[in-house]
Every structure is written in structure tokens, then in C-alpha cells.
Short mmCIF file of C-alpha atoms in Angstrom, two decimals:
data_model
loop_
_atom_site.label_atom_id
_atom_site.label_comp_id
_atom_site.label_asym_id
_atom_site.label_seq_id
_atom_site.Cartn_x
_atom_site.Cartn_y
_atom_site.Cartn_z
CA MET V 24 92.37 120.11 3.11
CA ALA V 25 92.81 123.49 4.80
CA ARG V 26 92.29 121.73 8.09
CA ARG V 27 94.90 119.15 7.42
CA PHE V 28 97.36 121.79 6.48
CA CYS V 29 96.76 123.91 9.66
CA SER V 30 97.12 120.72 11.74
CA TRP V 31 100.39 119.83 9.95
CA ALA V 32 101.69 123.42 10.31
CA SER V 33 100.88 123.60 13.90
CA SER V 34 102.37 120.19 14.75
CA THR V 35 105.52 121.17 12.72
CA TYR V 36 105.94 124.48 14.47
CA SER V 37 105.37 122.93 17.97
CA SER V 38 108.02 120.35 17.16
CA ALA V 39 110.41 122.97 16.05
CA ILE V 40 109.84 125.00 19.24
CA GLY V 41 110.48 121.97 21.37
CA CYS V 42 113.60 120.95 19.54
CA GLN V 43 115.08 124.35 18.65
CA PRO V 44 113.24 127.08 20.57
CA LEU V 45 115.53 130.03 20.07
CA PRO V 46 116.26 129.59 16.31
CA THR V 47 112.55 128.98 15.63
CA LYS V 48 111.49 132.12 17.55
CA VAL V 49 114.02 134.34 15.85
CA ALA V 50 112.91 132.88 12.46
CA THR V 51 109.22 133.65 13.40
CA VAL V 52 110.02 137.25 14.30
CA ALA V 53 112.08 137.65 11.09
CA VAL V 54 109.24 136.57 8.82
CA MET V 55 106.65 138.69 10.50
CA THR V 56 108.94 141.82 10.67
CA PHE V 57 109.91 141.40 6.95
CA ALA V 58 106.14 140.92 6.07
CA GLY V 59 105.25 144.04 7.99
CA ASP V 60 107.87 146.30 6.24
CA LEU V 61 106.99 144.82 2.93
CA ASN V 62 103.37 145.67 3.53
CA ALA V 63 104.25 149.31 4.59
CA GLN V 64 106.39 149.71 1.38
CA CYS V 65 103.60 148.48 -0.75
CA ILE V 66 101.19 150.83 0.86
CA GLU V 67 103.65 153.71 0.26
CA THR V 68 103.96 152.69 -3.49
CA LEU V 69 100.21 152.47 -3.98
CA LYS V 70 99.81 155.94 -2.44
CA GLY V 71 102.49 157.23 -4.81
CA GLN V 72 104.90 158.12 -1.89
CA ARG V 73 107.76 156.08 -3.32
CA LYS V 74 108.95 154.43 -6.53
CA ALA V 75 108.06 150.70 -6.94
CA ASP V 76 111.61 149.74 -5.75
CA PHE V 77 112.09 147.63 -2.70
CA ASP V 78 114.17 149.42 -0.10
CA VAL V 79 116.60 146.66 1.10
CA GLN V 80 118.61 148.91 3.48
CA ARG V 81 115.39 150.06 5.30
CA SER V 82 113.97 146.55 5.49
CA PHE V 83 117.27 145.11 6.82
CA ALA V 84 117.38 147.82 9.50
CA PHE V 85 114.00 146.82 10.95
CA LEU V 86 114.64 143.14 10.41
CA SER V 87 118.01 143.07 12.21
CA TYR V 88 116.72 144.97 15.26
CA ASN V 89 113.67 142.80 15.75
CA MET V 90 115.64 139.56 15.19
CA VAL V 91 118.22 140.54 17.84
CA VAL V 92 115.97 142.32 20.38
CA SER V 93 112.59 140.83 19.98
CA GLY V 94 113.77 137.34 18.93
CA VAL V 95 116.89 136.65 20.85
CA PHE V 96 116.37 138.92 23.83
CA GLY V 97 112.65 138.22 23.80
CA HIS V 98 113.26 134.46 24.22
CA PHE V 99 115.05 135.02 27.53
CA TYR V 100 112.87 138.09 28.55
CA TYR V 101 109.60 136.15 28.54
CA ASN V 102 111.09 133.09 30.31
CA ARG V 103 112.46 135.41 33.09
CA LEU V 104 109.05 137.24 33.37
CA GLU V 105 107.43 133.95 33.88
CA MET V 106 109.91 132.88 36.57
CA ILE V 107 109.28 136.14 38.43
CA PHE V 108 105.50 136.33 37.93
CA PRO V 109 104.35 132.78 37.32
CA GLN V 110 100.94 132.64 35.60
CA ALA V 111 99.89 129.39 37.19
CA ILE V 112 99.60 130.94 40.65
CA GLY V 113 99.68 134.63 39.92
CA GLY V 114 96.40 134.88 37.84
CA LEU V 115 95.29 138.27 36.76
CA ARG V 116 97.81 139.94 39.09
CA ALA V 117 100.69 138.11 37.20
CA VAL V 118 99.16 139.44 33.87
CA LEU V 119 99.04 142.97 35.05
CA ALA V 120 102.52 142.85 36.58
CA LYS V 121 103.94 141.55 33.28
CA LEU V 122 101.94 144.15 31.27
CA PHE V 123 103.38 146.95 33.43
CA VAL V 124 106.93 145.76 33.12
CA THR V 125 106.68 145.31 29.36
CA GLN V 126 104.48 148.17 28.26
CA GLY V 127 105.26 150.64 31.10
CA VAL V 128 109.11 150.13 31.54
CA TRP V 129 110.67 148.07 28.76
CA VAL V 130 108.87 149.53 25.68
CA PRO V 131 109.10 153.25 26.37
CA PHE V 132 112.71 153.24 27.99
CA GLY V 133 114.43 150.43 26.12
CA TRP V 134 112.68 148.94 23.10
CA LEU V 135 111.54 152.04 21.40
CA PRO V 136 114.57 154.39 21.82
CA GLY V 137 116.65 151.53 20.76
CA TYR V 138 114.48 150.97 17.70
CA LEU V 139 114.82 154.43 16.63
CA PHE V 140 118.54 154.68 17.03
CA TRP V 141 119.32 151.30 15.54
CA THR V 142 117.12 151.64 12.43
CA GLY V 143 118.18 155.18 11.94
CA SER V 144 121.88 154.52 12.12
CA MET V 145 121.62 151.57 9.69
CA GLN V 146 119.81 153.83 7.23
CA GLY V 147 122.65 156.46 7.44
CA ARG V 148 121.34 159.00 9.84
CA THR V 149 123.67 160.75 12.28
CA PHE V 150 123.35 160.70 15.96
CA GLU V 151 121.96 164.32 15.85
CA GLN V 152 119.26 163.22 13.40
CA ASN V 153 118.40 160.16 15.49
CA VAL V 154 117.92 162.53 18.51
CA GLU V 155 115.76 164.83 16.52
CA LYS V 156 113.75 161.83 15.25
CA LEU V 157 113.28 160.62 18.73
CA ARG V 158 112.10 164.01 19.79
CA THR V 159 109.62 164.53 17.04
CA ASP V 160 108.31 160.89 16.59
CA TYR V 161 108.59 159.33 20.11
CA HIS V 162 105.11 160.03 21.46
CA ALA V 163 103.24 159.07 18.31
CA LEU V 164 105.19 155.93 18.00
CA LEU V 165 104.77 155.10 21.65
CA LEU V 166 101.00 155.52 21.56
CA GLY V 167 100.76 153.49 18.37
CA THR V 168 102.89 150.68 20.02
CA TRP V 169 100.62 150.78 23.10
CA SER V 170 97.49 150.62 21.05
CA THR V 171 98.53 147.23 19.61
CA GLY V 172 101.05 145.88 21.99
CA GLY V 173 98.84 146.39 25.04
CA LEU V 174 96.12 144.16 23.86
CA VAL V 175 98.54 141.62 22.49
CA CYS V 176 100.39 141.45 25.80
CA ILE V 177 97.12 140.91 27.79
CA MET V 178 96.02 138.18 25.58
CA MET V 179 99.54 136.58 25.47
CA PHE V 180 100.26 136.64 29.21
CA ARG V 181 96.78 135.39 30.01
CA PHE V 182 96.22 132.60 27.50
CA ILE V 183 99.36 131.72 25.53
CA PRO V 184 101.95 129.20 26.95
CA ILE V 185 105.37 130.44 27.54
CA GLN V 186 107.07 128.57 24.68
CA HIS V 187 104.75 130.24 22.18
CA GLN V 188 104.88 133.81 23.54
CA VAL V 189 107.56 135.09 21.23
CA GLY V 190 105.78 133.58 18.24
CA PHE V 191 102.51 135.12 19.36
CA SER V 192 104.11 138.57 19.88
CA ALA V 193 105.52 138.25 16.39
CA LEU V 194 101.90 138.54 15.04
CA GLY V 195 101.77 141.92 16.62
CA HIS V 196 105.06 142.83 14.97
CA PHE V 197 103.30 142.66 11.62
CA VAL V 198 101.02 145.42 12.67
CA VAL V 199 103.69 147.39 14.73
CA THR V 200 106.30 147.16 11.95
CA SER V 201 103.90 148.21 9.28
CA MET V 202 102.97 151.24 11.32
CA MET V 203 106.51 152.10 12.46
CA SER V 204 107.91 151.65 8.86
CA LEU V 205 105.40 154.05 7.59
CA MET V 206 105.91 156.61 10.23
CA LEU V 207 109.84 156.40 10.31
CA SER V 208 109.97 156.66 6.51
CA LYS V 209 108.28 159.95 6.37
CA GLU V 210 110.43 162.91 5.85
CA ARG V 211 109.46 165.91 7.80
CA PRO V 212 110.89 169.45 7.96
CA VAL V 213 113.38 169.94 10.75
CA PRO V 214 112.50 173.06 12.79
CA PHE V 215 115.92 174.61 12.75
CA TYR V 216 118.17 176.21 10.04
CA LYS V 217 121.58 177.10 9.36
CA VAL V 218 122.44 180.58 8.25
CA ARG V 219 124.13 180.60 4.80
CA ASP V 220 124.52 184.29 4.26
CA VAL V 221 123.04 187.70 4.96
CA LYS V 222 121.54 189.87 2.19
CA CYS V 223 119.90 193.29 2.63
CA GLY V 224 119.94 192.86 6.29
CA GLN V 225 118.00 189.50 6.20
CA PRO V 226 119.46 186.07 6.89
CA VAL V 227 119.28 183.60 4.05
CA CYS V 228 118.74 180.26 5.58
CA ASP V 229 118.85 176.63 4.30
CA SER V 230 116.50 174.22 5.71
CA ILE V 231 118.26 170.99 6.91
CA PRO V 232 116.22 168.05 5.74
CA ASP V 233 115.79 164.93 8.00
CA SER V 234 117.47 162.61 5.60
CA ALA V 235 120.40 160.28 5.46
CA ASN V 236 122.28 162.45 3.01
CA HIS V 237 122.73 165.52 5.19
CA ILE V 238 124.52 166.15 8.44
CA VAL V 239 122.80 168.22 11.08
CA SER V 240 124.90 171.22 12.26
CA GLY V 241 124.33 174.46 13.73
CA PRO V 242 125.31 177.93 12.41
CA LYS V 243 128.93 178.34 11.72
#
């Protein structure tokens, strides 16, 4: 029965990819991204880091970015990569070229900064807070993305047909979104302060928390 279901699911998905490739890819990315953030929020709840309430705003922030960038843009991006570095004649060199362009250029200078600013803004962070988040979390997020995305890209570019590459990369989104949701949801102290008053010759400072309810500002 399980084999019949898998065969039916595979046939249905392949048919959808053939008839409506872009909507099917966007839907696939949406499902895996939502599942990744839901998984992250469940982990946080079990660890006692949050109440057992689903954060719709946060989930929509991650979901909307991946649908637009990884789904819509990814559809054209992978097709263009295949045109420039055709796998049929490029072999391993084509795989390495695609890996370099994706993980060495696109992810660190386009996808990841865009992810931080898009999701941060949609959750209410100011531009200054997004800059600070980029400064403090960028390297850890990049290494985490490389640790999963690198292997996914190698397997995808080497073995997965072009029409299924967005769908295959969506599997990696489950892991990446879980990781990034957990990391980006953490509130950490911001290493600068605003002076509120001076008493007995000592400045009295208020820490500026990295949250959507505060506006980062310097001393007045």
C-alpha cells in the first residue's frame, strides 16, 4: 500500500511539474518552509523558551520570503544556471561551477542578507536592528547554511533533473528554516546602551533589547 501511494504521489507531482512548473515549485517551497518553522516553534515550546502559541507573524515572514525568492526566483535561477553550465556536457566541472555561484556568491551576498532584512522587517524590527542582527548572526547563519546547503547543492546539481531541483532544494529548506527560525528568534543583549541619567558621577544606562518593540537609538 505504501509503495502504491509513493508511486501515485510521484506520478502526480511529476505531472504537476510538467503542467504548472512555477506554481508547483512555489507550493513545494511553501510547504517545506512552513513545516520547518513549525518544527522550530515546537522545539522552542518543548524547551520552555516560548508559550504554546503559534507565532503567525514570524511564520509568515519566513514563508513569504522563501516563496518569492526560493520559489519564484529559484525557478528561473536554476534554469539559467543549467543554460550557462549544462550538466550533460559539463560533468563535475559544471557541478562545481554551480556550487560556487550558489554557495559562494548568491547565498552570502544575496539570499542571506535579504533573508535577515525581509524577515526582520516583517516582524517589526527597524533598519538599525536588522543591521545589528546581520552583524551579530551573519557568520553563524552562513556557516549553518553552508553545512546543509553545500551537500544539498552537490547532490542536486549532480543527480537531480532540472525540473525537480527547486523541489529537491525545498527538502533542504526544512532543515535550514528550522535552524534559522531557532537562531533568529533568540533575543540576545545588544552591546550598546543609551545614557538615561547621571547620578553620583556615574552614568545610568538602559540596555536596548533586540526586540520589535524598541527603536534603537544612540545617546541624546
